[in-house]
PDB file of C-alpha atoms in Angstrom:
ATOM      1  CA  UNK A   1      92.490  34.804  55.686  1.00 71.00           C
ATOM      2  CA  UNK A   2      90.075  36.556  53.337  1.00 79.00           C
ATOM      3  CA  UNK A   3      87.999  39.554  54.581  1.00 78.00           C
ATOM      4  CA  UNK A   4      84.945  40.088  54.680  1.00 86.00           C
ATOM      5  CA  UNK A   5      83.029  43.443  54.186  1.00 87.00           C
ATOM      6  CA  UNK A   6      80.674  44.961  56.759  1.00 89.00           C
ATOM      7  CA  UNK A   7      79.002  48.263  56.221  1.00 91.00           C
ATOM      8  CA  UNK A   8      79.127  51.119  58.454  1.00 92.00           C
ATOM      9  CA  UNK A   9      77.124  54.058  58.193  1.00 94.00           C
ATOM     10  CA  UNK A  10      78.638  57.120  58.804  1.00 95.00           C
ATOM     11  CA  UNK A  11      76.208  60.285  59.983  1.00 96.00           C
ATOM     12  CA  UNK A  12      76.921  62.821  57.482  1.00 96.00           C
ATOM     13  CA  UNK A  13      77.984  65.267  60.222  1.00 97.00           C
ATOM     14  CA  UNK A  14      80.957  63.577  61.187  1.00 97.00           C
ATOM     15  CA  UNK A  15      82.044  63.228  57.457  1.00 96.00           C
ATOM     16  CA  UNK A  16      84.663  66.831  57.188  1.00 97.00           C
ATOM     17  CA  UNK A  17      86.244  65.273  60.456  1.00 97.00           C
ATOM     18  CA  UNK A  18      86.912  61.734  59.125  1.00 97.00           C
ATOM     19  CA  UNK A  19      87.993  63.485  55.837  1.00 96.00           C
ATOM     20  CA  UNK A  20      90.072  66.005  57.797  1.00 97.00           C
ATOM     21  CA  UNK A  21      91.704  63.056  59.745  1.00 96.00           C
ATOM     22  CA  UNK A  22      92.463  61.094  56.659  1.00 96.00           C
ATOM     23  CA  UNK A  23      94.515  64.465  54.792  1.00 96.00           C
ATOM     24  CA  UNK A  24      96.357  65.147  58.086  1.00 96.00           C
ATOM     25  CA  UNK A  25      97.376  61.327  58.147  1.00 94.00           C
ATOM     26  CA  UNK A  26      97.314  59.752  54.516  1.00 95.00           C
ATOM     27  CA  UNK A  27      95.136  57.368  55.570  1.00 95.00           C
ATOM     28  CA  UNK A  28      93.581  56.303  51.921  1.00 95.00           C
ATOM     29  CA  UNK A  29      90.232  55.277  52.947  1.00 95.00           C
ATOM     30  CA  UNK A  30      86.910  55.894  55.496  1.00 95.00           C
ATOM     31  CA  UNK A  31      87.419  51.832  55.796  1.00 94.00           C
ATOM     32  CA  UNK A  32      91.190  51.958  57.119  1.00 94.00           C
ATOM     33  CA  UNK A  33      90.599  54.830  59.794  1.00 96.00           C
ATOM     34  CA  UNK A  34      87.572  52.992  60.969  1.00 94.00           C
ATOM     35  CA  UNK A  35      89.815  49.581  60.864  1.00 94.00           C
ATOM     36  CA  UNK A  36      92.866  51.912  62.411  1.00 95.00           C
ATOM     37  CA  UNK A  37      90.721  53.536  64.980  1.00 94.00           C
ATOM     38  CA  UNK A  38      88.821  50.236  65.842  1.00 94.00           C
ATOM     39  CA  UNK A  39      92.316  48.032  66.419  1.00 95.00           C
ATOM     40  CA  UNK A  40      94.497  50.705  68.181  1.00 94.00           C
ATOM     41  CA  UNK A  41      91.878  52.475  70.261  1.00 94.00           C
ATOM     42  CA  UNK A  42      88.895  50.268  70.502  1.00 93.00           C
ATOM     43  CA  UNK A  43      90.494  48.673  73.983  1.00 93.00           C
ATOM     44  CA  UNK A  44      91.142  52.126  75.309  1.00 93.00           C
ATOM     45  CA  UNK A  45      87.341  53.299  74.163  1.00 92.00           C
ATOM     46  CA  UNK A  46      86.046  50.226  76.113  1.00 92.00           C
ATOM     47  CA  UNK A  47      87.561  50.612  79.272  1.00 91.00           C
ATOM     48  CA  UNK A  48      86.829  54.569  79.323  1.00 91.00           C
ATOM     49  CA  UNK A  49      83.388  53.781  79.322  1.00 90.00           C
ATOM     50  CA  UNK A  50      83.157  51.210  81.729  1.00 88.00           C
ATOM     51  CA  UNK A  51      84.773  53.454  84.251  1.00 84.00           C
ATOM     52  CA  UNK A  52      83.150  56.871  83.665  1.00 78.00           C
ATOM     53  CA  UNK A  53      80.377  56.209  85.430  1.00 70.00           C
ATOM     54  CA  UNK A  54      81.998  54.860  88.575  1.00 67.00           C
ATOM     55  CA  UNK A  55      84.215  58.218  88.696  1.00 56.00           C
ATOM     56  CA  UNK A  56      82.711  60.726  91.108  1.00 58.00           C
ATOM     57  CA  UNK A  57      81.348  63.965  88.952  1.00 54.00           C
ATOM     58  CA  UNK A  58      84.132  66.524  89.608  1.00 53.00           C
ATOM     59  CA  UNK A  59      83.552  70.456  89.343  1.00 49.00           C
ATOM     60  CA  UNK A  60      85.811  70.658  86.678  1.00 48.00           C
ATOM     61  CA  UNK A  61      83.718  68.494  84.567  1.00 48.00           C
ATOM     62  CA  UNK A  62      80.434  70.454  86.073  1.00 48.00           C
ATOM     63  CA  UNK A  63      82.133  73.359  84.566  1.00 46.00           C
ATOM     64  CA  UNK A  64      82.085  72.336  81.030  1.00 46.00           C
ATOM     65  CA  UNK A  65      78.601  71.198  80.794  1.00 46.00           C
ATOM     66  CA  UNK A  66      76.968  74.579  79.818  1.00 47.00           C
ATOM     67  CA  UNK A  67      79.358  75.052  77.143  1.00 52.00           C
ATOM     68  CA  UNK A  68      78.399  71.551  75.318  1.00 50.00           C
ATOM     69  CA  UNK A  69      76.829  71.811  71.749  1.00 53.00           C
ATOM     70  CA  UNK A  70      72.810  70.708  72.371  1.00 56.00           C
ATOM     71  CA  UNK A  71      72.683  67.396  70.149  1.00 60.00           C
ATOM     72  CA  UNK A  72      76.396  66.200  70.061  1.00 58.00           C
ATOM     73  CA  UNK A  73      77.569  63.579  72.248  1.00 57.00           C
ATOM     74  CA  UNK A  74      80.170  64.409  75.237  1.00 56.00           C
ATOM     75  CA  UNK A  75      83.471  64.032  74.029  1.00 60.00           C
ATOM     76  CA  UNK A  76      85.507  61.583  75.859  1.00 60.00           C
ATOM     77  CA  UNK A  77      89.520  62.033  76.782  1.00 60.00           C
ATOM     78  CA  UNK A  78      91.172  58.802  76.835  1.00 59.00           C
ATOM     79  CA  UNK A  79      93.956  58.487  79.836  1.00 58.00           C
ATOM     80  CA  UNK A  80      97.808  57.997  78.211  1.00 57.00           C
ATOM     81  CA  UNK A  81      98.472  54.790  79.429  1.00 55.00           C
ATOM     82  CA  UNK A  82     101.912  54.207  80.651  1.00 55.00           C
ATOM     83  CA  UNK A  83     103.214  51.797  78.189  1.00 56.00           C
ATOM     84  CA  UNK A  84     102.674  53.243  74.616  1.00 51.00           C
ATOM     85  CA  UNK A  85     100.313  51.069  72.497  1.00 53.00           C
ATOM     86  CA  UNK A  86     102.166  49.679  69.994  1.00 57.00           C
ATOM     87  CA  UNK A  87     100.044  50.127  65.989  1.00 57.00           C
ATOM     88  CA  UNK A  88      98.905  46.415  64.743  1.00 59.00           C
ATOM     89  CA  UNK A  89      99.772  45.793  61.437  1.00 58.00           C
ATOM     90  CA  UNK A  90      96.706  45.894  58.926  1.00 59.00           C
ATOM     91  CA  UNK A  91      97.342  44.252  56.147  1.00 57.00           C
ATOM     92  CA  UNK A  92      96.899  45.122  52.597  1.00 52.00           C
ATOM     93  CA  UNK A  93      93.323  46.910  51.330  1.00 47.00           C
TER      94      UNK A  93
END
């Protein structure tokens, strides 16, 4: 099956963490740890955000709102689930 190319925009500001993710992995490209990221953890992303707002607001989380950066988006902790997600393959680049 022959791919196709899509473009994603990445905001400049997120740029030294994608680059810091691909040294610490080996990943070679911006296009395979979007494609890695997308097919391992896209399921897990999903189903995080469908559920966080039907969890009751906790003071722990209450706690940790002063201490978010104005302007970023709330970081979200994906649950272990209790079979480990196997990687798909991704064919060649």
């Amino acid at each position: 099956m022959p791919m196709t190319q899509t473009r994603i925009v990445l905001n400049p500001k997120y740029k030294p963490k994608a680059e810091e993710i691909l040294e610490a992995t080996g990943i070679d490209n911006l296009s395979q740890l979007f494609t890695l990221l997308l097919v391992n953890y896209g399921d897990c992303l999903v189903n995080c955000l469908k559920h966080s707002h039907q969890l009751p607001i906790q003071s722990s989380l209450v706690a940790q709102t002063p201490t978010q950066v104005p302007n970023q988006p709330p970081s979200i902790k994906p649950q272990p689930s209790p079979q480990a997600k196997k990687f798909a393959p991704m064919g060649s680049f």
